Amino acid sequence: MLQSTLSHSGCNQAATCASPGVYFCPLLPYLLQANGKVESLNQMLSDMARAMMEQRRMPACFWQFAYTLACFMHNHSPNSQCMNSSPHQELYGQALTITTLYPFGAEAIIYMLAMHQQHKLALRAIDC
Protein backbone atom coordinates (compact mmCIF):
# COMPACT_ATOMS: atom_id res chain seq x y z
CA MET A 1 0.00 0.00 0.00
CA LEU A 2 2.79 2.43 0.85
CA GLN A 3 4.52 1.86 -2.47
CA SER A 4 1.41 2.79 -4.44
CA THR A 5 0.78 6.00 -2.50
CA LEU A 6 1.51 9.00 -4.69
CA SER A 7 1.38 12.69 -3.92
CA HIS A 8 -0.09 15.33 -6.20
CA SER A 9 3.30 15.88 -7.82
CA GLY A 10 3.64 12.18 -8.69
CA CYS A 11 6.66 11.32 -6.49
CA ASN A 12 6.56 8.34 -4.16
CA GLN A 13 5.90 9.66 -0.64
CA ALA A 14 6.78 6.38 1.08
CA ALA A 15 10.30 6.36 -0.37
CA THR A 16 10.79 10.05 0.37
CA CYS A 17 9.75 9.60 3.99
CA ALA A 18 11.67 6.36 4.57
CA SER A 19 15.09 7.85 3.81
CA PRO A 20 15.19 10.27 6.80
CA GLY A 21 13.51 7.69 9.07
CA VAL A 22 9.98 9.07 8.97
CA TYR A 23 7.14 6.56 9.01
CA PHE A 24 4.42 7.32 6.50
CA CYS A 25 0.96 7.01 8.05
CA PRO A 26 -1.85 8.28 5.82
CA LEU A 27 -4.78 9.97 7.55
CA LEU A 28 -8.02 11.34 6.26
CA PRO A 29 -7.82 15.10 5.71
CA TYR A 30 -9.59 17.36 8.19
CA LEU A 31 -10.20 14.51 10.64
CA LEU A 32 -10.72 16.08 14.08
CA GLN A 33 -9.81 12.90 15.94
CA ALA A 34 -6.28 13.10 14.51
CA ASN A 35 -5.63 16.47 16.15
CA GLY A 36 -5.65 16.35 19.95
CA LYS A 37 -5.64 20.14 20.42
CA VAL A 38 -8.70 20.59 18.21
CA GLU A 39 -10.51 17.74 19.93
CA SER A 40 -9.69 19.24 23.34
CA LEU A 41 -10.93 22.68 22.25
CA ASN A 42 -14.19 21.19 20.91
CA GLN A 43 -14.74 19.41 24.23
CA MET A 44 -14.09 22.61 26.19
CA LEU A 45 -16.48 24.65 24.01
CA SER A 46 -19.17 21.98 24.36
CA ASP A 47 -18.75 21.96 28.14
CA MET A 48 -19.01 25.76 28.31
CA ALA A 49 -22.13 25.81 26.12
CA ARG A 50 -23.74 22.99 28.12
CA ALA A 51 -23.04 24.79 31.41
CA MET A 52 -24.51 28.07 30.13
CA MET A 53 -27.66 26.35 28.90
CA GLU A 54 -28.08 24.40 32.12
CA GLN A 55 -27.62 27.49 34.28
CA ARG A 56 -30.32 29.45 32.43
CA ARG A 57 -32.58 26.40 31.90
CA MET A 58 -32.66 27.05 28.15
CA PRO A 59 -34.22 24.54 25.73
CA ALA A 60 -31.99 22.56 23.37
CA CYS A 61 -33.02 24.67 20.36
CA PHE A 62 -30.66 27.44 21.63
CA TRP A 63 -27.52 25.26 21.57
CA GLN A 64 -26.00 27.10 18.56
CA PHE A 65 -26.20 30.45 20.38
CA ALA A 66 -24.58 28.98 23.49
CA TYR A 67 -21.82 27.40 21.40
CA THR A 68 -21.22 30.68 19.53
CA LEU A 69 -20.98 32.59 22.81
CA ALA A 70 -18.59 29.98 24.23
CA CYS A 71 -16.35 30.42 21.17
CA PHE A 72 -16.56 34.22 21.52
CA MET A 73 -15.57 34.01 25.19
CA HIS A 74 -12.66 31.70 24.39
CA ASN A 75 -11.35 34.01 21.65
CA HIS A 76 -11.58 37.07 23.92
CA SER A 77 -10.11 35.49 27.07
CA PRO A 78 -6.40 35.90 27.87
CA ASN A 79 -4.32 32.73 27.73
CA SER A 80 -0.69 31.69 28.14
CA GLN A 81 -0.16 30.87 24.45
CA CYS A 82 -0.77 34.53 23.53
CA MET A 83 1.52 35.91 26.26
CA ASN A 84 -1.43 36.64 28.59
CA SER A 85 -3.44 38.52 25.99
CA SER A 86 -6.44 37.25 24.05
CA PRO A 87 -6.29 35.74 20.54
CA HIS A 88 -8.63 38.53 19.35
CA GLN A 89 -6.29 41.16 20.77
CA GLU A 90 -3.27 39.53 19.13
CA LEU A 91 -5.02 39.43 15.76
CA TYR A 92 -6.75 42.82 15.71
CA GLY A 93 -4.77 44.81 18.28
CA GLN A 94 -7.78 45.85 20.37
CA ALA A 95 -9.01 44.49 23.67
CA LEU A 96 -12.59 43.51 24.46
CA THR A 97 -14.82 46.14 26.01
CA ILE A 98 -16.96 44.78 28.81
CA THR A 99 -19.84 47.16 28.06
CA THR A 100 -21.01 45.03 25.12
CA LEU A 101 -21.33 41.78 27.07
CA TYR A 102 -24.66 40.53 28.40
CA PRO A 103 -25.39 37.33 30.33
CA PHE A 104 -26.43 34.37 28.19
CA GLY A 105 -30.20 34.05 28.20
CA ALA A 106 -30.80 37.59 29.48
CA GLU A 107 -34.30 38.93 28.97
CA ALA A 108 -34.70 41.31 26.05
CA ILE A 109 -37.33 43.90 25.16
CA ILE A 110 -38.34 44.51 21.56
CA TYR A 111 -39.40 48.03 20.63
CA MET A 112 -42.29 48.11 18.17
CA LEU A 113 -42.33 50.86 15.56
CA ALA A 114 -45.35 53.18 15.43
CA MET A 115 -46.46 51.77 12.07
CA HIS A 116 -46.84 48.29 13.63
CA GLN A 117 -48.96 49.48 16.55
CA GLN A 118 -52.65 48.71 16.19
CA HIS A 119 -53.96 51.68 18.18
CA LYS A 120 -52.80 54.61 20.29
CA LEU A 121 -52.83 52.74 23.61
CA ALA A 122 -51.14 49.59 22.32
CA LEU A 123 -47.87 48.42 23.88
CA ARG A 124 -44.76 50.03 22.45
CA ALA A 125 -42.45 47.23 23.57
CA ILE A 126 -42.86 43.53 24.25
CA ASP A 127 -40.80 41.11 26.32
CA CYS A 128 -38.94 38.52 24.35
mmCIF file of C-alpha atoms in Angstrom:
data_model
loop_
_atom_site.group_PDB
_atom_site.id
_atom_site.type_symbol
_atom_site.label_atom_id
_atom_site.label_comp_id
_atom_site.label_asym_id
_atom_site.label_seq_id
_atom_site.Cartn_x
_atom_site.Cartn_y
_atom_site.Cartn_z
ATOM 1 C CA MET A 1 0.000 0.000 0.000
ATOM 2 C CA LEU A 2 2.791 2.429 0.853
ATOM 3 C CA GLN A 3 4.522 1.863 -2.472
ATOM 4 C CA SER A 4 1.411 2.791 -4.439
ATOM 5 C CA THR A 5 0.784 5.998 -2.499
ATOM 6 C CA LEU A 6 1.510 9.004 -4.692
ATOM 7 C CA SER A 7 1.384 12.689 -3.921
ATOM 8 C CA HIS A 8 -0.090 15.326 -6.200
ATOM 9 C CA SER A 9 3.305 15.879 -7.820
ATOM 10 C CA GLY A 10 3.641 12.182 -8.689
ATOM 11 C CA CYS A 11 6.658 11.319 -6.492
ATOM 12 C CA ASN A 12 6.561 8.338 -4.155
ATOM 13 C CA GLN A 13 5.904 9.659 -0.641
ATOM 14 C CA ALA A 14 6.784 6.384 1.080
ATOM 15 C CA ALA A 15 10.305 6.363 -0.366
ATOM 16 C CA THR A 16 10.786 10.049 0.371
ATOM 17 C CA CYS A 17 9.754 9.601 3.989
ATOM 18 C CA ALA A 18 11.668 6.364 4.567
ATOM 19 C CA SER A 19 15.088 7.846 3.811
ATOM 20 C CA PRO A 20 15.195 10.273 6.797
ATOM 21 C CA GLY A 21 13.513 7.693 9.074
ATOM 22 C CA VAL A 22 9.978 9.073 8.974
ATOM 23 C CA TYR A 23 7.143 6.559 9.011
ATOM 24 C CA PHE A 24 4.420 7.325 6.502
ATOM 25 C CA CYS A 25 0.963 7.005 8.051
ATOM 26 C CA PRO A 26 -1.855 8.281 5.820
ATOM 27 C CA LEU A 27 -4.778 9.974 7.554
ATOM 28 C CA LEU A 28 -8.018 11.339 6.265
ATOM 29 C CA PRO A 29 -7.820 15.095 5.709
ATOM 30 C CA TYR A 30 -9.592 17.365 8.194
ATOM 31 C CA LEU A 31 -10.202 14.509 10.636
ATOM 32 C CA LEU A 32 -10.720 16.084 14.080
ATOM 33 C CA GLN A 33 -9.805 12.901 15.944
ATOM 34 C CA ALA A 34 -6.280 13.095 14.506
ATOM 35 C CA ASN A 35 -5.633 16.474 16.151
ATOM 36 C CA GLY A 36 -5.652 16.353 19.954
ATOM 37 C CA LYS A 37 -5.639 20.138 20.416
ATOM 38 C CA VAL A 38 -8.695 20.590 18.208
ATOM 39 C CA GLU A 39 -10.511 17.745 19.934
ATOM 40 C CA SER A 40 -9.692 19.239 23.345
ATOM 41 C CA LEU A 41 -10.933 22.677 22.249
ATOM 42 C CA ASN A 42 -14.189 21.191 20.909
ATOM 43 C CA GLN A 43 -14.736 19.407 24.226
ATOM 44 C CA MET A 44 -14.089 22.611 26.192
ATOM 45 C CA LEU A 45 -16.481 24.651 24.014
ATOM 46 C CA SER A 46 -19.166 21.978 24.361
ATOM 47 C CA ASP A 47 -18.752 21.961 28.145
ATOM 48 C CA MET A 48 -19.012 25.763 28.309
ATOM 49 C CA ALA A 49 -22.132 25.808 26.120
ATOM 50 C CA ARG A 50 -23.736 22.994 28.118
ATOM 51 C CA ALA A 51 -23.044 24.790 31.406
ATOM 52 C CA MET A 52 -24.515 28.074 30.132
ATOM 53 C CA MET A 53 -27.660 26.348 28.897
ATOM 54 C CA GLU A 54 -28.081 24.396 32.120
ATOM 55 C CA GLN A 55 -27.619 27.488 34.278
ATOM 56 C CA ARG A 56 -30.323 29.447 32.434
ATOM 57 C CA ARG A 57 -32.584 26.396 31.898
ATOM 58 C CA MET A 58 -32.657 27.046 28.151
ATOM 59 C CA PRO A 59 -34.222 24.542 25.727
ATOM 60 C CA ALA A 60 -31.993 22.562 23.374
ATOM 61 C CA CYS A 61 -33.017 24.674 20.365
ATOM 62 C CA PHE A 62 -30.663 27.445 21.625
ATOM 63 C CA TRP A 63 -27.522 25.264 21.569
ATOM 64 C CA GLN A 64 -25.997 27.095 18.565
ATOM 65 C CA PHE A 65 -26.204 30.447 20.377
ATOM 66 C CA ALA A 66 -24.579 28.982 23.492
ATOM 67 C CA TYR A 67 -21.820 27.400 21.399
ATOM 68 C CA THR A 68 -21.223 30.677 19.532
ATOM 69 C CA LEU A 69 -20.976 32.593 22.813
ATOM 70 C CA ALA A 70 -18.585 29.976 24.231
ATOM 71 C CA CYS A 71 -16.353 30.418 21.172
ATOM 72 C CA PHE A 72 -16.558 34.219 21.517
ATOM 73 C CA MET A 73 -15.570 34.006 25.191
ATOM 74 C CA HIS A 74 -12.662 31.695 24.387
ATOM 75 C CA ASN A 75 -11.354 34.009 21.649
ATOM 76 C CA HIS A 76 -11.577 37.065 23.924
ATOM 77 C CA SER A 77 -10.106 35.488 27.074
ATOM 78 C CA PRO A 78 -6.399 35.898 27.867
ATOM 79 C CA ASN A 79 -4.318 32.729 27.729
ATOM 80 C CA SER A 80 -0.694 31.687 28.143
ATOM 81 C CA GLN A 81 -0.159 30.867 24.448
ATOM 82 C CA CYS A 82 -0.774 34.530 23.532
ATOM 83 C CA MET A 83 1.517 35.905 26.264
ATOM 84 C CA ASN A 84 -1.425 36.638 28.594
ATOM 85 C CA SER A 85 -3.435 38.519 25.989
ATOM 86 C CA SER A 86 -6.440 37.252 24.048
ATOM 87 C CA PRO A 87 -6.293 35.740 20.538
ATOM 88 C CA HIS A 88 -8.628 38.526 19.346
ATOM 89 C CA GLN A 89 -6.294 41.165 20.773
ATOM 90 C CA GLU A 90 -3.270 39.534 19.126
ATOM 91 C CA LEU A 91 -5.019 39.429 15.757
ATOM 92 C CA TYR A 92 -6.752 42.816 15.705
ATOM 93 C CA GLY A 93 -4.774 44.812 18.277
ATOM 94 C CA GLN A 94 -7.775 45.854 20.370
ATOM 95 C CA ALA A 95 -9.009 44.488 23.671
ATOM 96 C CA LEU A 96 -12.588 43.506 24.458
ATOM 97 C CA THR A 97 -14.817 46.142 26.009
ATOM 98 C CA ILE A 98 -16.962 44.780 28.813
ATOM 99 C CA THR A 99 -19.843 47.164 28.061
ATOM 100 C CA THR A 100 -21.006 45.034 25.119
ATOM 101 C CA LEU A 101 -21.329 41.776 27.072
ATOM 102 C CA TYR A 102 -24.659 40.535 28.402
ATOM 103 C CA PRO A 103 -25.387 37.327 30.330
ATOM 104 C CA PHE A 104 -26.428 34.373 28.194
ATOM 105 C CA GLY A 105 -30.199 34.048 28.198
ATOM 106 C CA ALA A 106 -30.804 37.587 29.481
ATOM 107 C CA GLU A 107 -34.302 38.932 28.965
ATOM 108 C CA ALA A 108 -34.698 41.313 26.054
ATOM 109 C CA ILE A 109 -37.327 43.896 25.165
ATOM 110 C CA ILE A 110 -38.343 44.508 21.557
ATOM 111 C CA TYR A 111 -39.399 48.034 20.633
ATOM 112 C CA MET A 112 -42.292 48.113 18.171
ATOM 113 C CA LEU A 113 -42.334 50.863 15.561
ATOM 114 C CA ALA A 114 -45.355 53.175 15.426
ATOM 115 C CA MET A 115 -46.461 51.769 12.074
ATOM 116 C CA HIS A 116 -46.839 48.294 13.632
ATOM 117 C CA GLN A 117 -48.964 49.475 16.549
ATOM 118 C CA GLN A 118 -52.646 48.706 16.190
ATOM 119 C CA HIS A 119 -53.958 51.679 18.178
ATOM 120 C CA LYS A 120 -52.796 54.613 20.287
ATOM 121 C CA LEU A 121 -52.833 52.742 23.615
ATOM 122 C CA ALA A 122 -51.138 49.587 22.322
ATOM 123 C CA LEU A 123 -47.872 48.422 23.882
ATOM 124 C CA ARG A 124 -44.757 50.035 22.450
ATOM 125 C CA ALA A 125 -42.448 47.235 23.565
ATOM 126 C CA ILE A 126 -42.858 43.533 24.253
ATOM 127 C CA ASP A 127 -40.803 41.114 26.316
ATOM 128 C CA CYS A 128 -38.940 38.523 24.351
#
